[in-house]
Tab-separated table of C-alpha atoms in Angstrom:
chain	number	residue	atom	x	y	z
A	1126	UNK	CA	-7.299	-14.551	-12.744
A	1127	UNK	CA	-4.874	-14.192	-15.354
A	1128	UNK	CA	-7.312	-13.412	-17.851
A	1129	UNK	CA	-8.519	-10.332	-16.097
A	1130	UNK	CA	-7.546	-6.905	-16.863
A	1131	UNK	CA	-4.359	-5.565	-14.278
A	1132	UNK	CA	-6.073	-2.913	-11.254
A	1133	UNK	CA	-2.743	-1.126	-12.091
A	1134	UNK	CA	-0.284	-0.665	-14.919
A	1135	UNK	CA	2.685	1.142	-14.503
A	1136	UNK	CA	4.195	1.565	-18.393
A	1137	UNK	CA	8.126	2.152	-18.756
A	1138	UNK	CA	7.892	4.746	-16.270
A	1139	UNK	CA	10.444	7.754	-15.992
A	1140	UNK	CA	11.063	9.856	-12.883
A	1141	UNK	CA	14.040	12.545	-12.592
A	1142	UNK	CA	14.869	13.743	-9.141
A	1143	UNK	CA	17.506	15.247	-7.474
A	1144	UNK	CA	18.887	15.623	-11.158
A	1145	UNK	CA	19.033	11.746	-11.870
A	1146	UNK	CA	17.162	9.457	-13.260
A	1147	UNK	CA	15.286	7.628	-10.246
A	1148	UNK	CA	12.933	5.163	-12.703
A	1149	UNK	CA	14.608	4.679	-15.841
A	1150	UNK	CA	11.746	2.780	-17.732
A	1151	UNK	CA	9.754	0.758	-15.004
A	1152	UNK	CA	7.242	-1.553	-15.797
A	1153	UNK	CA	4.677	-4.127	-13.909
A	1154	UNK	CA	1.196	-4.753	-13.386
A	1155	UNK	CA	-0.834	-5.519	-10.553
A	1156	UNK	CA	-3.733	-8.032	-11.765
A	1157	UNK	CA	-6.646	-8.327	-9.510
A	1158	UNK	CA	-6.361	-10.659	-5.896
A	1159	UNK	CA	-2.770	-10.200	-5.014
A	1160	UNK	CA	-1.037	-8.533	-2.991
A	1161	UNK	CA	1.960	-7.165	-3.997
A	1162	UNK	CA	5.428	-5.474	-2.201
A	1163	UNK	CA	7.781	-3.311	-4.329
A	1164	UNK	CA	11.354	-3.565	-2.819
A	1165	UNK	CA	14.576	-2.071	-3.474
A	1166	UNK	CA	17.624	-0.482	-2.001
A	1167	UNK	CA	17.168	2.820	-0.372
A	1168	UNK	CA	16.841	5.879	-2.782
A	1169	UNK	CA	15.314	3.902	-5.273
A	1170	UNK	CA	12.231	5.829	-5.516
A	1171	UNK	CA	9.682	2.981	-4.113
A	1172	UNK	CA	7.899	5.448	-2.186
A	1173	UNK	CA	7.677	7.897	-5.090
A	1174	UNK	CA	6.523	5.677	-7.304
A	1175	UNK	CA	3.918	4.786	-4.794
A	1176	UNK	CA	2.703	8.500	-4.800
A	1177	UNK	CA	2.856	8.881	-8.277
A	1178	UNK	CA	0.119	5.565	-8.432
A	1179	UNK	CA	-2.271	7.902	-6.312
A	1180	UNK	CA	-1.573	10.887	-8.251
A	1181	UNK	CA	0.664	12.907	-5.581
A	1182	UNK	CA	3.323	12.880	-7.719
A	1183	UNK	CA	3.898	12.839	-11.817
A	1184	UNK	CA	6.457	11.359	-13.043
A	1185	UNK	CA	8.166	12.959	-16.648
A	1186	UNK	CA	6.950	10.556	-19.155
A	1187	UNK	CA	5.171	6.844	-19.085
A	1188	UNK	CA	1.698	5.954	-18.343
A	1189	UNK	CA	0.178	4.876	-14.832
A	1190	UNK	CA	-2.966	3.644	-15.939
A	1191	UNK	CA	-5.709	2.642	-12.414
A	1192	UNK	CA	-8.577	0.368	-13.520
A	1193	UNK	CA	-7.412	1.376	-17.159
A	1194	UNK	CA	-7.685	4.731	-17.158
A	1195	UNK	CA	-4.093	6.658	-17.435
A	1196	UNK	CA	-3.768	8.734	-14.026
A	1197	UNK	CA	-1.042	11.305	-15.512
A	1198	UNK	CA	-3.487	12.294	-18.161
A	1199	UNK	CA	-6.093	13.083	-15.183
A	1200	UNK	CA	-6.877	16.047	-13.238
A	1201	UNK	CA	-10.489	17.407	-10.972
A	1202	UNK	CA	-13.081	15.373	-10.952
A	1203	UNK	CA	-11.718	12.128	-12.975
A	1204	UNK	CA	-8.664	11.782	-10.513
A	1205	UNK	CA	-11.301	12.256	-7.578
A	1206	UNK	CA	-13.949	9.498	-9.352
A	1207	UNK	CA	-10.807	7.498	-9.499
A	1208	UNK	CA	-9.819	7.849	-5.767
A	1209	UNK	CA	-13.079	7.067	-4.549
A	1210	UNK	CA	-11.837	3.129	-5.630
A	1211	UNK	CA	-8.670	2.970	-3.672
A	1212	UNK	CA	-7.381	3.293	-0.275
A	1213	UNK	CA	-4.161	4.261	0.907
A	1214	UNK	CA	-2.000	3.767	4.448
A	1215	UNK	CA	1.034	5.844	4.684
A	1216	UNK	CA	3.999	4.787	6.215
A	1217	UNK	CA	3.402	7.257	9.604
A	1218	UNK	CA	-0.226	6.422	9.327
A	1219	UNK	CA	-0.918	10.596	8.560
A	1220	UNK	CA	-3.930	10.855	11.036
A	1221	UNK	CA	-4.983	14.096	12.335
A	1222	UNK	CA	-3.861	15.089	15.400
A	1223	UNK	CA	-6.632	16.436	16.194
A	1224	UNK	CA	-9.282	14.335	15.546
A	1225	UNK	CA	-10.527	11.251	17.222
A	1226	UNK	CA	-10.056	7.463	15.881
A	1227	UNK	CA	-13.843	7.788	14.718
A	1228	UNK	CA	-13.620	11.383	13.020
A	1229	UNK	CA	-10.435	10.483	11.247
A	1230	UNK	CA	-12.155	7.314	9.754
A	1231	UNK	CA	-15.085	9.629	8.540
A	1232	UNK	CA	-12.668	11.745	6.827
A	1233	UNK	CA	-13.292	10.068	3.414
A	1234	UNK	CA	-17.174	9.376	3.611
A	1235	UNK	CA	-17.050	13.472	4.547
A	1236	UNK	CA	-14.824	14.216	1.748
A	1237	UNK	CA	-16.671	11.676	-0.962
A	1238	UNK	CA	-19.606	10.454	-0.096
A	1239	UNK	CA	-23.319	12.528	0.767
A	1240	UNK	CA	-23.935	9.581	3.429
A	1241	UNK	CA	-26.132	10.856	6.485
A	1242	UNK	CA	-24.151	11.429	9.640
A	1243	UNK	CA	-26.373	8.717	11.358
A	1244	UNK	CA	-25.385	6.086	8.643
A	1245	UNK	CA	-21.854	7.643	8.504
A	1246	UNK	CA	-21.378	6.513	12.180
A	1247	UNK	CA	-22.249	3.269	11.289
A	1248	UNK	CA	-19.965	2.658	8.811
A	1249	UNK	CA	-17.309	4.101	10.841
A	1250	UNK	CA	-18.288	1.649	13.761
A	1251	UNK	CA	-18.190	-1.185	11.232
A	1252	UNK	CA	-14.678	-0.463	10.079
A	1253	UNK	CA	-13.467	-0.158	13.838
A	1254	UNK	CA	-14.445	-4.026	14.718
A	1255	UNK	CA	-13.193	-5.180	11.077
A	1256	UNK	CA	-9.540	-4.182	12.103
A	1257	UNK	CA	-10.040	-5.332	15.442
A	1258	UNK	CA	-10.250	-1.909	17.562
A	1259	UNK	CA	-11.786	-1.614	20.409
A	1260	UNK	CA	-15.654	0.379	20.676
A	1261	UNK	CA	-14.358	2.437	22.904
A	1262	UNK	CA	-10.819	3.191	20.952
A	1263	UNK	CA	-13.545	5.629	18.414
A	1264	UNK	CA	-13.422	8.318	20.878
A	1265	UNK	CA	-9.526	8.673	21.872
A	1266	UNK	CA	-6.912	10.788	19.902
A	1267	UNK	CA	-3.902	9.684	18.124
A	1268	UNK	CA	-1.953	10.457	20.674
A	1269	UNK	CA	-3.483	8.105	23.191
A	1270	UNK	CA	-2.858	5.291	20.724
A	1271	UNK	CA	-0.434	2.798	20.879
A	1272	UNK	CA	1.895	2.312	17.295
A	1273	UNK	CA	-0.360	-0.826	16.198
A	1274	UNK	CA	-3.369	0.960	17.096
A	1275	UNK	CA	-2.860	3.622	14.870
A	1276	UNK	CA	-1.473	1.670	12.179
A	1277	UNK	CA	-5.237	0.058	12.275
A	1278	UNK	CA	-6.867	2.946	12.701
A	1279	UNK	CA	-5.289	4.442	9.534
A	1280	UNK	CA	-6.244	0.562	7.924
A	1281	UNK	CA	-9.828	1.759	9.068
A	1282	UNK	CA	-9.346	5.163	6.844
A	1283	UNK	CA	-7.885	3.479	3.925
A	1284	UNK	CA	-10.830	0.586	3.927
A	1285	UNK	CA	-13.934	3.447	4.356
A	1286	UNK	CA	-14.596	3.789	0.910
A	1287	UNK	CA	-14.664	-0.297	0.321
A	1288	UNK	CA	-11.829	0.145	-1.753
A	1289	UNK	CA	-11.109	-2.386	-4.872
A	1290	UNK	CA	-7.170	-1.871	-4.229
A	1291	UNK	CA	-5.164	-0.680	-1.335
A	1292	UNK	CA	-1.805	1.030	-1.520
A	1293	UNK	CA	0.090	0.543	1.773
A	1294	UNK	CA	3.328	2.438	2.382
A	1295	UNK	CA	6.035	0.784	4.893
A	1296	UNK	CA	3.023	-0.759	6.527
A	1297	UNK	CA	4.666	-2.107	9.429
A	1298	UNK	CA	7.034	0.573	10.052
A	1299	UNK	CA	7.568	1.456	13.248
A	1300	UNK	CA	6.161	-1.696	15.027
A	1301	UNK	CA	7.414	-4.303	17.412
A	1302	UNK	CA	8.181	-7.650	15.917
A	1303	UNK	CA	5.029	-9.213	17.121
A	1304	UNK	CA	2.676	-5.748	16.383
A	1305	UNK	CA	4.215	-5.909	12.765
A	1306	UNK	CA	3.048	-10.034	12.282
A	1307	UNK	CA	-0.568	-9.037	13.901
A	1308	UNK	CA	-0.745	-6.106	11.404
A	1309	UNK	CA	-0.133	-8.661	8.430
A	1310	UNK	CA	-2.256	-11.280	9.236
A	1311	UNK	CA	-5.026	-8.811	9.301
A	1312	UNK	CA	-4.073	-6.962	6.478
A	1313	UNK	CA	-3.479	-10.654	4.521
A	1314	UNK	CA	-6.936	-11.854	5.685
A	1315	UNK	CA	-8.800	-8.761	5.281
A	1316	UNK	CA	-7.789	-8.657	1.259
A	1317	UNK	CA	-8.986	-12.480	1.119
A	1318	UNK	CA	-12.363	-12.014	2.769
A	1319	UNK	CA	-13.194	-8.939	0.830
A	1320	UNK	CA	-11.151	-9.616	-2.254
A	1321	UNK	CA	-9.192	-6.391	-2.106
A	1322	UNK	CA	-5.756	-6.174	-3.856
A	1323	UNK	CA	-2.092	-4.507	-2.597
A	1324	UNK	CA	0.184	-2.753	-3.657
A	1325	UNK	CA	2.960	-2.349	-0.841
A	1326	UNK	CA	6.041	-1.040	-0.274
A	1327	UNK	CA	8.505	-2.624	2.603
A	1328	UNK	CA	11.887	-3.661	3.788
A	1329	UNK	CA	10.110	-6.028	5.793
A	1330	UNK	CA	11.493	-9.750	4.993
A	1331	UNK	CA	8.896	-11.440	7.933
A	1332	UNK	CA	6.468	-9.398	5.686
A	1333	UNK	CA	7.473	-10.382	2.440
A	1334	UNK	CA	7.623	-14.425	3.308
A	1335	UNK	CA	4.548	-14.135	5.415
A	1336	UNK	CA	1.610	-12.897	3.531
A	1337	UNK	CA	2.935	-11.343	0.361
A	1338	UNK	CA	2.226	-13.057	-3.022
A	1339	UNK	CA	4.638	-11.464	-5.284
A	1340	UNK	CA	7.505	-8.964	-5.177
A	1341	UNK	CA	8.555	-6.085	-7.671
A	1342	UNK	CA	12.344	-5.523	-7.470
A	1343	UNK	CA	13.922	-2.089	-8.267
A	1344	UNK	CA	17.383	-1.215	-8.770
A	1345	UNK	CA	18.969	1.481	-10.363
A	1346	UNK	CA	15.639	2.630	-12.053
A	1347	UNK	CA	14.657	-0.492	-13.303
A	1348	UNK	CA	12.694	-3.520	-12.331
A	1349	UNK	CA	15.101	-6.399	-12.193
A	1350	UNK	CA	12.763	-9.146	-10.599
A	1351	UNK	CA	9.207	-9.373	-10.565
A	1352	UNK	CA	7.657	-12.823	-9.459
A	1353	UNK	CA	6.892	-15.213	-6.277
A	1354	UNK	CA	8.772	-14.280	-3.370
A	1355	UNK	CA	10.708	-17.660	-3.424
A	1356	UNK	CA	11.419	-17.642	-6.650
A	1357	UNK	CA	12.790	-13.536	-6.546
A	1358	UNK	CA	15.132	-14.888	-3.589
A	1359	UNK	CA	16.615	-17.268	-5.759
A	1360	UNK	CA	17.333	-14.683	-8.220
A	1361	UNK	CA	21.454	-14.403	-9.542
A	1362	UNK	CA	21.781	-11.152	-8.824
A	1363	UNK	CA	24.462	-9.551	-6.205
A	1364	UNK	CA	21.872	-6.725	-4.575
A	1365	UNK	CA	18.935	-9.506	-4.219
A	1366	UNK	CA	21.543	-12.183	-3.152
A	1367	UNK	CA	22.308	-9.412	-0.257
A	1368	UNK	CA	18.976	-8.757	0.421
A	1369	UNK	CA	17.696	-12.019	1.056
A	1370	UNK	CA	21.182	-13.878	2.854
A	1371	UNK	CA	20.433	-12.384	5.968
A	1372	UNK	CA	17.063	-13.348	6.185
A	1373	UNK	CA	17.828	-17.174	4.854
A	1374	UNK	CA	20.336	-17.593	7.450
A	1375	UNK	CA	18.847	-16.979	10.612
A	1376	UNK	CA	15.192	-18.024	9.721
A	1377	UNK	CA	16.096	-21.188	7.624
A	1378	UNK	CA	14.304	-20.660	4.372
A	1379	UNK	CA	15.635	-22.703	2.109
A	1380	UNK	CA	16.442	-20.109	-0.984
């Protein structure tokens, strides 16, 4: 695996907001097969940076480059070829209202695809059994869903467009303790069956031990740890120390 080219680069990124300096020079890469969480303290710009990986944002200088092609140099059609090869959860699951489960799945084979509707409702029906909805879930509104249901049925969206590489924001935000483990043992075994890779956000330390392979650590605007989640923890530095103490304690990982 190491000898493959990264999915994503992100090259000494710089972001000003809020007149500072939220990224001051952040770099990793994201090589094909993991899955990987960026974590930090809040205000330190890991949801930005997540929008500027899918183009929603631009940051003010430093290269993003998505299956080696630099995003910030793209506009039209490229970004849009580009799109079509990742998927995307955000951290409220941004359904339509309203829509149903099934028509907000379609969204993406409507907006980039010229499938048939007949083989478009297939492929929405295949996506509702491989994140474990219900049949008859397709015809209900968000609003009838519970919080893990839409979380999947936003998975469903992100995964219509077999996607090489997911970006998930906060992915468990918002669920129960044992909603928030279901949602990452199906997230964790969907990327192994279909070899898709992550890029996450989350605060989630059940998420980060459970099924994440590597984290990315920001702190003001730089990365200051980037490797396996065990090792990061062990990491000699007073914000991670923080971070991870809690967690050691009362769940009795040995870091």
């Amino acid at each position: 695996m190491s000898a493959m080219a990264p999915l994503l680069e992100v090259d000494t990124l710089r972001t000003h907001l809020g007149g500072r300096w939220l990224h001051d020079g952040v770099s990793f890469a994201v090589q094909p097969g993991q899955v990987v969480a960026l974590i930090g303290g809040s205000g330190t710009g890991k949801t930005v940076l997540l929008r500027e990986c899918i183009g929603l944002a631009r940051p003010a200088s430093g290269a993003i480059r998505l299956f080696g092609e630099d995003i910030c140099q793209m506009r039209g059609q490229a970004m849009n070829r580009v799109r079509r090869r990742f998927g995307v959860l955000f951290q409220e699951g941004a359904l339509f209202s309203s829509l149903s489960v099934a028509e907000n799945i379609a969204v993406p084979l409507v907006e980039q695809t010229a499938l048939p509707a007949w083989l478009r409702d297939q492929v929405v029906a295949l996506k509702i059994r491989l994140v474990g909805l219900p049949a008859d879930a397709a015809r209900k509104r968000p609003s009838e869903l519970s919080g893990g249901m839409k979380k999947r049925t936003a998975l469903a969206r992100a995964l219509a467009l077999e996607p090489e590489l997911l970006f998930l924001d906060e992915p468990t935000s918002g669920l129960d303790p044992i909603s928030a483990r279901e949602f990452d043992r199906l997230v964790r075994t969907l990327c192994d069956s279909l070899g898709i890779t992550v890029l996450m956000t989350s605060h989630d330390l059940d998420t980060l031990w459970g099924m994440v392979d590597r984290v990315v650590v920001l702190h003001d605007g730089k990365v200051i740890a980037d490797g396996p989640v065990a090792e990061v923890a062990r990491a000699d530095h007073p914000w991670i120390r923080e971070y991870f103490s809690a967690h050691a304690e009362g769940r009795g990982h040995g870091i």
